[in-house]
Tab-separated table of C-alpha atoms (C1' of nucleotides) in Angstrom:
chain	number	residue	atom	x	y	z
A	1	UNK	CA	-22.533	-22.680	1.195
A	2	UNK	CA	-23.376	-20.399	-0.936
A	3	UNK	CA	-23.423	-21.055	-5.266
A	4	UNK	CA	-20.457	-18.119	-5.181
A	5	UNK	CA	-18.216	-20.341	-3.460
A	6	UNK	CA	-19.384	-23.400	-5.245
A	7	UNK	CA	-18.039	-21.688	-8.360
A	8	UNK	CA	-14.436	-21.016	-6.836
A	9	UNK	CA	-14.149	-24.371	-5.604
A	10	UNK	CA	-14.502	-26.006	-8.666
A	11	UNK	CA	-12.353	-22.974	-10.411
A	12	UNK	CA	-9.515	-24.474	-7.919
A	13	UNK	CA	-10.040	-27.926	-8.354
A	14	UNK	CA	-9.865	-26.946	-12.418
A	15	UNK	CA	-6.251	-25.178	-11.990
A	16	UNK	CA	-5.283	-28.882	-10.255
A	17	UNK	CA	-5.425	-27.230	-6.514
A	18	UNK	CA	-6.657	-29.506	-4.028
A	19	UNK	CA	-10.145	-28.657	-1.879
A	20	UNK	CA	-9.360	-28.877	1.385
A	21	UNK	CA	-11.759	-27.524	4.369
A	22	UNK	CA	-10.281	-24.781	5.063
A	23	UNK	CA	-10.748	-23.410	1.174
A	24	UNK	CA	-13.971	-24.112	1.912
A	25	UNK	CA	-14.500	-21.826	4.489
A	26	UNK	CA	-12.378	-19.167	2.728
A	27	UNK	CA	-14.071	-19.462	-0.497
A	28	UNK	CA	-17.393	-19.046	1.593
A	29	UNK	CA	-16.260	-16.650	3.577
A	30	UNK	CA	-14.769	-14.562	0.324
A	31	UNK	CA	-18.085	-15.037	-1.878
A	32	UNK	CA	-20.739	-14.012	0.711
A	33	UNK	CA	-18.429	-10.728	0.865
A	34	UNK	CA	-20.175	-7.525	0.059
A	35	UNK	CA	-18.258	-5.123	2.000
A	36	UNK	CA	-14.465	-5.196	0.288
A	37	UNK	CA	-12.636	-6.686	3.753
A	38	UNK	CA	-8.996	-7.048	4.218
A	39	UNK	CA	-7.132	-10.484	4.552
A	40	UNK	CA	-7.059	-9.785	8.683
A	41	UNK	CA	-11.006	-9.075	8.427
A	42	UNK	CA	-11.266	-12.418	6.112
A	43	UNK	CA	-9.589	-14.010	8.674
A	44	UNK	CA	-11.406	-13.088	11.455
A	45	UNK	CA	-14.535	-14.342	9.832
A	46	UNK	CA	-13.062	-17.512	9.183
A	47	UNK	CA	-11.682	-17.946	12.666
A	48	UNK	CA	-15.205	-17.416	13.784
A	49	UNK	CA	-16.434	-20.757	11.415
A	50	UNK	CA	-12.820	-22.834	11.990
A	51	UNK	CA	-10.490	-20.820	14.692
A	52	UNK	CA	-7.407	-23.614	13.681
A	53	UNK	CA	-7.581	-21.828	10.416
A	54	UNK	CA	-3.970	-19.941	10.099
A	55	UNK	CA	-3.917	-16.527	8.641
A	56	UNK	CA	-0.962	-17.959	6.540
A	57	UNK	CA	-4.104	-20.014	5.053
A	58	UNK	CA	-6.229	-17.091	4.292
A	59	UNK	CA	-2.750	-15.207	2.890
A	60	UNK	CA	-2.123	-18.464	0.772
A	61	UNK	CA	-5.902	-18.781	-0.649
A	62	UNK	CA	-6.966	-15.363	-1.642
A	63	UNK	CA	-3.867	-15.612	-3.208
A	64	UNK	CA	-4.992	-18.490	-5.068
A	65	UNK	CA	-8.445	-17.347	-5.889
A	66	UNK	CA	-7.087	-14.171	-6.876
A	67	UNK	CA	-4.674	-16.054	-9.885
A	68	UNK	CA	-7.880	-17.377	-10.537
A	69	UNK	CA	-9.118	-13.929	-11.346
A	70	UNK	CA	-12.457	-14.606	-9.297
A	71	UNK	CA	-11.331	-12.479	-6.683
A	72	UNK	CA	-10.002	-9.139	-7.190
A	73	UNK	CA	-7.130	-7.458	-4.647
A	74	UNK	CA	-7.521	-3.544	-4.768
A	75	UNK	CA	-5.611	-1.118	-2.695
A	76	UNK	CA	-7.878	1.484	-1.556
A	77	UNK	CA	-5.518	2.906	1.326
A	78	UNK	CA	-2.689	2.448	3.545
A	79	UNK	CA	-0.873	-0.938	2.066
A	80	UNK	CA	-3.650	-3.366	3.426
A	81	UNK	CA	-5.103	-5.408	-0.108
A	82	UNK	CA	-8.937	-5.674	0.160
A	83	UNK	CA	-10.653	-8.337	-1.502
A	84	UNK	CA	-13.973	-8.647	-3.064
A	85	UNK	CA	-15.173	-11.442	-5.191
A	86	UNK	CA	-14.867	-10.379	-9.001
A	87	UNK	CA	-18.306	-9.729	-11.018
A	88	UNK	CA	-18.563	-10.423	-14.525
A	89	UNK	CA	-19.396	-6.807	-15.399
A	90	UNK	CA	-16.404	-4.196	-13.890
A	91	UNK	CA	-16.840	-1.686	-12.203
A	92	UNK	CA	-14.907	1.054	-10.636
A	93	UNK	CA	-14.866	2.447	-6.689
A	94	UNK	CA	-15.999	5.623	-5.101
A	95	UNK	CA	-15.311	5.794	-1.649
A	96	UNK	CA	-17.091	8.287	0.416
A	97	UNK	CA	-14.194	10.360	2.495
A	98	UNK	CA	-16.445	11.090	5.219
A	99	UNK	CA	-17.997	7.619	6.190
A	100	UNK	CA	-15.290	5.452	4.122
A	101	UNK	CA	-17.780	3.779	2.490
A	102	UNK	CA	-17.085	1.688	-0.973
A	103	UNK	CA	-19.365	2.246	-3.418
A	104	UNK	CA	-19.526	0.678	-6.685
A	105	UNK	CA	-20.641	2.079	-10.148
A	106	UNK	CA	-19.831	1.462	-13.613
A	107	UNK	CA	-18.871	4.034	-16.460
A	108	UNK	CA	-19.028	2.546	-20.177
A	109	UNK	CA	-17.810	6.937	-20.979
A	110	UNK	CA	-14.822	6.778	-18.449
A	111	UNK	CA	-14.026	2.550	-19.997
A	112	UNK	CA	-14.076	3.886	-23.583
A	113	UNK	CA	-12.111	6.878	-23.160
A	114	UNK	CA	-9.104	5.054	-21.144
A	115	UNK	CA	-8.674	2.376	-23.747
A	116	UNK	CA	-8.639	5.364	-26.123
A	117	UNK	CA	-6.341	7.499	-24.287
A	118	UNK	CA	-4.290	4.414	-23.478
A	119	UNK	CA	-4.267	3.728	-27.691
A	120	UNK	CA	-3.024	7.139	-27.999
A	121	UNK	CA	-0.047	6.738	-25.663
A	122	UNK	CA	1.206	3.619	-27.987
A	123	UNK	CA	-0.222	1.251	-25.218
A	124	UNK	CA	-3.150	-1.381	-25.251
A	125	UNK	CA	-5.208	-1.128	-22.271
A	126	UNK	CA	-5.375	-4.359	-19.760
A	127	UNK	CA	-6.504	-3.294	-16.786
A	128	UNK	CA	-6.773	-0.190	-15.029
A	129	UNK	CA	-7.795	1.366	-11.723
A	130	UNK	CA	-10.372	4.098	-10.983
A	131	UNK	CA	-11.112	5.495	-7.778
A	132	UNK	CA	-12.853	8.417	-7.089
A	133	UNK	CA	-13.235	10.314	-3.363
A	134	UNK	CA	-15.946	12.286	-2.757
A	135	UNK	CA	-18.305	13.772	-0.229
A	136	UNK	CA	-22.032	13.531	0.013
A	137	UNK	CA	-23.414	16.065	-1.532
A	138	UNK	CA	-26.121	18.066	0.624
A	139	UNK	CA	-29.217	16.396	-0.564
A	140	UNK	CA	-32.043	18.974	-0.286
A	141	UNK	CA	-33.964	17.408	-2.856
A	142	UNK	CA	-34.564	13.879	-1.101
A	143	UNK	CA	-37.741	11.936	-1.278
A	144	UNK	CA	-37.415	9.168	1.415
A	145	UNK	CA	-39.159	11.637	4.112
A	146	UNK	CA	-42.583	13.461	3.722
A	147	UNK	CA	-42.215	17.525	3.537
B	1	UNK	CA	19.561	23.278	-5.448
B	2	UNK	CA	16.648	23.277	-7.797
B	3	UNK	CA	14.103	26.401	-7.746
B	4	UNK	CA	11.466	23.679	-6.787
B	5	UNK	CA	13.218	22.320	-3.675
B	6	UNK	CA	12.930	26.528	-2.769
B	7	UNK	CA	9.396	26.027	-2.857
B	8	UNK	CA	9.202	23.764	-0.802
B	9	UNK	CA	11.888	24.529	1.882
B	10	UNK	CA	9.700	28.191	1.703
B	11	UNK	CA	6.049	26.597	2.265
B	12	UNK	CA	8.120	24.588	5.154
B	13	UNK	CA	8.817	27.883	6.586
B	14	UNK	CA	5.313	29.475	6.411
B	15	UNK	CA	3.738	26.839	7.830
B	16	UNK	CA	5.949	27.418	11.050
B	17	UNK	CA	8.443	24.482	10.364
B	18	UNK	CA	11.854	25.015	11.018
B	19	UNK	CA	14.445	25.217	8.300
B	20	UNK	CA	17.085	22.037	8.361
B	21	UNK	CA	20.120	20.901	6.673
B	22	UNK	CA	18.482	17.263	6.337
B	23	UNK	CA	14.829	18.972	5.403
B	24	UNK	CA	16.860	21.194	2.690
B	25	UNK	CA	18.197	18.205	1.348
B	26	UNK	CA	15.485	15.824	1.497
B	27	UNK	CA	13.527	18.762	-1.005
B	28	UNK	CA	16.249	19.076	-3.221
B	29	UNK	CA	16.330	15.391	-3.959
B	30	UNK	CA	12.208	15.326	-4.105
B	31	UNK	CA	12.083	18.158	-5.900
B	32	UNK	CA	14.661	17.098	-8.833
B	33	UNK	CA	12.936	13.612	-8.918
B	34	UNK	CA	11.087	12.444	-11.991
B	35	UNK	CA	10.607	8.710	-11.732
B	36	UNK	CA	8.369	8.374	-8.195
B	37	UNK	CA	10.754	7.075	-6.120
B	38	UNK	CA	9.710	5.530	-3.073
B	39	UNK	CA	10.658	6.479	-0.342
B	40	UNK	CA	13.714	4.012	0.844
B	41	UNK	CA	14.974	5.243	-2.360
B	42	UNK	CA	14.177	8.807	-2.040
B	43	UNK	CA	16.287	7.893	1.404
B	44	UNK	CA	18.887	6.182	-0.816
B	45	UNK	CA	19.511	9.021	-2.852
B	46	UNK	CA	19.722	10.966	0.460
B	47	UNK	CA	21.891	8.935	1.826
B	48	UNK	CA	24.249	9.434	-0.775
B	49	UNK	CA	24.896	13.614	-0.083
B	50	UNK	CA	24.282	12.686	3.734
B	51	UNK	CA	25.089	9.452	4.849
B	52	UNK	CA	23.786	10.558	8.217
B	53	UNK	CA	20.148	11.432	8.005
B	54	UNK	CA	18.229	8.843	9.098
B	55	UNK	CA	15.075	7.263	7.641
B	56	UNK	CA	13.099	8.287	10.356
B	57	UNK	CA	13.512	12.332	8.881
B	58	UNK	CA	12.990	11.509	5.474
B	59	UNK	CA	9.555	9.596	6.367
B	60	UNK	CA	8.944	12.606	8.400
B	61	UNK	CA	9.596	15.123	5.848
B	62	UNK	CA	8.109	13.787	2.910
B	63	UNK	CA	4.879	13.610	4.916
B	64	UNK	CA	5.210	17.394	5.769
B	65	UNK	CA	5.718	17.849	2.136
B	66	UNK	CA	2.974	15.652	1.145
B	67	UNK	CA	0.490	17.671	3.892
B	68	UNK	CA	1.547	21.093	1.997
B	69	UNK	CA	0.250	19.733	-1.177
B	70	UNK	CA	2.957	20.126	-2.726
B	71	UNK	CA	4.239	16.326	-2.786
B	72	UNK	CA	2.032	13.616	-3.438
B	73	UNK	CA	1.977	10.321	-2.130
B	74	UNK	CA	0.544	7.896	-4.516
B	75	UNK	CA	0.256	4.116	-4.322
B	76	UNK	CA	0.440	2.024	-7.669
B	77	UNK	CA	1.607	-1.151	-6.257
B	78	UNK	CA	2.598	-3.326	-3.480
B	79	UNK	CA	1.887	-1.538	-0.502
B	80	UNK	CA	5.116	0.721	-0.776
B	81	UNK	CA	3.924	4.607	-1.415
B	82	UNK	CA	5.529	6.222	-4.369
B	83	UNK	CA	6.062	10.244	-4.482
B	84	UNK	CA	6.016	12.977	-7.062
B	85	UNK	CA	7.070	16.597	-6.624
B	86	UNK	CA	2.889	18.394	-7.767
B	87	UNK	CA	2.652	20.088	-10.382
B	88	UNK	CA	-0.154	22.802	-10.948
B	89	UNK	CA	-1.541	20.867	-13.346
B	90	UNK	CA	-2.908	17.562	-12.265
B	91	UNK	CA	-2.698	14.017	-14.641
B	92	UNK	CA	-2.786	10.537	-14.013
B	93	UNK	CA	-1.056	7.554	-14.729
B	94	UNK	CA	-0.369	5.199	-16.874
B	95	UNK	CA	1.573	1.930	-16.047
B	96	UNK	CA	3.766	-0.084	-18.531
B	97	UNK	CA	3.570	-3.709	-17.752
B	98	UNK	CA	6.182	-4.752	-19.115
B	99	UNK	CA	8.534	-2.464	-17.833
B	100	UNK	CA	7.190	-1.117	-15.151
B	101	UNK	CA	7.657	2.570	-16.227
B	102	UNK	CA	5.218	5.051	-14.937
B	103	UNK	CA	3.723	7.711	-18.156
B	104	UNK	CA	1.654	10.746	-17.244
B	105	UNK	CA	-0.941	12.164	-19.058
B	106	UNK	CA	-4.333	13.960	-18.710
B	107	UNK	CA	-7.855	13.851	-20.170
B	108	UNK	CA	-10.294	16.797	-19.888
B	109	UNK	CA	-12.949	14.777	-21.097
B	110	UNK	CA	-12.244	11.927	-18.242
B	111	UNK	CA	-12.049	14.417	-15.653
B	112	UNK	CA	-15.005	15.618	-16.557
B	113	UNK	CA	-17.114	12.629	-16.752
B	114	UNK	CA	-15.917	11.609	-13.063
B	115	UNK	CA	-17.348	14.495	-12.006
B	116	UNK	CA	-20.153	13.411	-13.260
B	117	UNK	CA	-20.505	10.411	-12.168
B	118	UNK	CA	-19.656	11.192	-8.678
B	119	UNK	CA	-22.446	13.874	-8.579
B	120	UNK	CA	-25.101	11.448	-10.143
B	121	UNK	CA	-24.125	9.225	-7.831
B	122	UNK	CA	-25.070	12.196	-4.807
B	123	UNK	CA	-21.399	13.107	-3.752
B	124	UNK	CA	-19.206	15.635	-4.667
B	125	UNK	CA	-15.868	14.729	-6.536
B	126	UNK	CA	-12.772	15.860	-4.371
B	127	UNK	CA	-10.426	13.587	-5.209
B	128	UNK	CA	-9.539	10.727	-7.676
B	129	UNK	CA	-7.070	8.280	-8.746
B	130	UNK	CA	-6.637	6.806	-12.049
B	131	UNK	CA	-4.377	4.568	-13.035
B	132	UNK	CA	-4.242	2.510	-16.714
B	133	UNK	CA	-2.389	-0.455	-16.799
B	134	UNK	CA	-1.004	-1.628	-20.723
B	135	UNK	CA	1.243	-3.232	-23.090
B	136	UNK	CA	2.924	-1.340	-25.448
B	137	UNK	CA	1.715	-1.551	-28.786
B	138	UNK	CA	3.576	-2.911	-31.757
B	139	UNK	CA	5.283	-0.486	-33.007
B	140	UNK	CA	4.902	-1.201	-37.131
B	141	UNK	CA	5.712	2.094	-38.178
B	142	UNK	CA	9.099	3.185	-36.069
B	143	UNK	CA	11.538	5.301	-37.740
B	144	UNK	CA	14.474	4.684	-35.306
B	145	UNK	CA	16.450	2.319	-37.234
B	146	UNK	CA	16.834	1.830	-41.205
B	147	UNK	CA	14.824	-0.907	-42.513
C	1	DC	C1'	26.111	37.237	19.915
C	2	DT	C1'	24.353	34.298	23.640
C	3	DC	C1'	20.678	31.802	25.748
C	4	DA	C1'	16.670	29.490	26.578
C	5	DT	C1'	12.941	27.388	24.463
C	6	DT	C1'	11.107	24.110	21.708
C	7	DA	C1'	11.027	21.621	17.594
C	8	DA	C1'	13.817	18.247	14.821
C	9	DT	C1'	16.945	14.404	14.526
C	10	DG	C1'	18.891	9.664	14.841
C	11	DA	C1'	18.847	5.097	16.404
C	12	DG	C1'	16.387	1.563	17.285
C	13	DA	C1'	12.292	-0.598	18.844
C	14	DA	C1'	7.459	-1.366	17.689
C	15	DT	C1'	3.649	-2.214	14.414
C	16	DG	C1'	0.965	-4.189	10.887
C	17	DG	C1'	0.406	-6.425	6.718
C	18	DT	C1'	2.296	-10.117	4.105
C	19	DT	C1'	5.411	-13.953	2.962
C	20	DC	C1'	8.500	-17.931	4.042
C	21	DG	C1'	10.333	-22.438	5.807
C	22	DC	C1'	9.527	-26.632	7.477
C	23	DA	C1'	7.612	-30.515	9.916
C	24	DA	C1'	3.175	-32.577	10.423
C	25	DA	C1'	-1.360	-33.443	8.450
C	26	DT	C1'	-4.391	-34.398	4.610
C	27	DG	C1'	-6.553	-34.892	-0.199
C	28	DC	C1'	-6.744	-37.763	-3.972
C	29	DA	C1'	-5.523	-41.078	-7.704
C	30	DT	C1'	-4.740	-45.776	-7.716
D	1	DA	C1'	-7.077	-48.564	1.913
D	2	DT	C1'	-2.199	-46.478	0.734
D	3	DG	C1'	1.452	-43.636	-0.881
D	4	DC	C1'	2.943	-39.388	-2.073
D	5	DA	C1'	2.599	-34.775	-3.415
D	6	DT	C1'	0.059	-30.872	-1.835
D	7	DT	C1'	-1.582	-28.127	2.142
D	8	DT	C1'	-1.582	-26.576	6.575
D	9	DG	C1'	-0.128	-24.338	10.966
D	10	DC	C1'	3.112	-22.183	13.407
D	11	DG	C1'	6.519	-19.115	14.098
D	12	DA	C1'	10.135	-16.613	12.060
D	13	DA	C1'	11.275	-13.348	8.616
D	14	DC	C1'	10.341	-9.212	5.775
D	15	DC	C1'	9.255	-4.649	4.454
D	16	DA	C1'	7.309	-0.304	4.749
D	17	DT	C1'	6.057	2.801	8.045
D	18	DT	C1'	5.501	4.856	12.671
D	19	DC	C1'	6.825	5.686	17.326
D	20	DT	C1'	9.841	6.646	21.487
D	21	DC	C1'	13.010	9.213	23.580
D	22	DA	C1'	17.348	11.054	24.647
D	23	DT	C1'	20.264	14.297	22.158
D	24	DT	C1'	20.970	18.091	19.007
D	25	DA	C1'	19.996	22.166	16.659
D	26	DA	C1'	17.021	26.235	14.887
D	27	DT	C1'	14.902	30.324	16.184
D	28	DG	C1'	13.481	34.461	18.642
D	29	DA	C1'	14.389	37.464	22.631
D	30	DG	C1'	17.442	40.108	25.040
DNA sequence: CTCATTAATGAGAATGGTTCGCAAATGCAT
DNA sequence: ATGCATTTGCGAACCATTCTCATTAATGAG
């Protein structure tokens, strides 16, 4: 059980939720996370620890840990929500079109300039979105193998 | 019928497609939109000049759109895709939370910087998404209505 | 203009993610 | 321990989207 999941247990016993096994699992299964998985993927993991778990369960907790704001829902693609537990530092997504891969990085430019633009359109910035597609750039200039 | 649906009954055409009352249609009311309908409600709005074409087309065509470029398909919230006649000049989003309306704008200097970012980070930027999320501001100084 | 070819349509079924409703099971304050 | 409100599991329900397939219609050749 990792300290991750420690933390959003007690964040749900805090909002008055109950902590029942199967949050447990979930919260474990959410917090040891690195890899942005759907609520079918979450669910397969957890099947794998508790197979009575419903996926009505999963639904109903990432939910919950998500209100929480310790969990973030994104929508990279096609409808499905992916989860990842929420950092304290945010950080935006690039995903890599050829592979699909998620990867994370942070812009304190890009942060400043939204909450400016956003000032600018009468608004004040609460959250935002940034994802960026790309493709690996041909890397002549790599280091990991000898000439 | 709008120059724009012309466009894109024309790019239709020279990509081999066959020309179609309910494809004609379907562009016109694409073309002429201006709040990112959906598309049930681009089929609503369809339905109302012909009752008969069925949803089926109008997922059908809006994806041939979309695949011409000159459509886009975005996805802001829950699951459902939203779609915008392109124009030449690209911009993002910015959602009102309160309302729920969608603003465009554009930044040079954000662009930019994602560029940036994408190529530090070894890939090359071909696509992006940006949407801000924010409250509208107090207004203190409107000039709308006599103090 | 007529035909044959072949793509497009409509209707409904299928899919996949997500939510709901409800009876049964369970956490927790007392 | 006990009662009661909260959770759970299960299946049904939903919603957007895609697929199937028989029928219809657009297009190019003659």
């Amino acid at each position: 059980m990792s300290d991750a999941a420690d933390v959003l247990i007690s964040h749900c016993r805090q909002a008055g939720q109950r902590i029942t096994a199967p949050r447990r699992i979930i919260a474990d299964v959410v917090a040891r996370a690195d890899d942005h998985p759907d609520v079918p993927e979450i669910y397969r993991r957890v099947a794998e620890i508790d197979p009575g778990i419903s996926l009505s369960t999963v639904y109903r907790t990432v939910k919950i840990f998500a209100s929480t704001g310790l969990v973030e829902r994104h929508s990279f693609a096609g409808g499905r929500a992916r989860i990842e537990p929420a950092s304290e530092i945010h950080h935006d997504h690039l995903i890599d079109i050829e592979s699909g891969a998620v990867i994370e990085f942070r812009s304190d430019e890009i942060e400043r300039l939204q909450a400016l633009v956003a000032r600018e359109l009468g608004f004040e910035l609460t959250a935002h979105r940034l994802v960026l597609y790309g493709r690996p750039l041909a890397r002549k200039a790599r280091r990991t193998r000898k000439p």
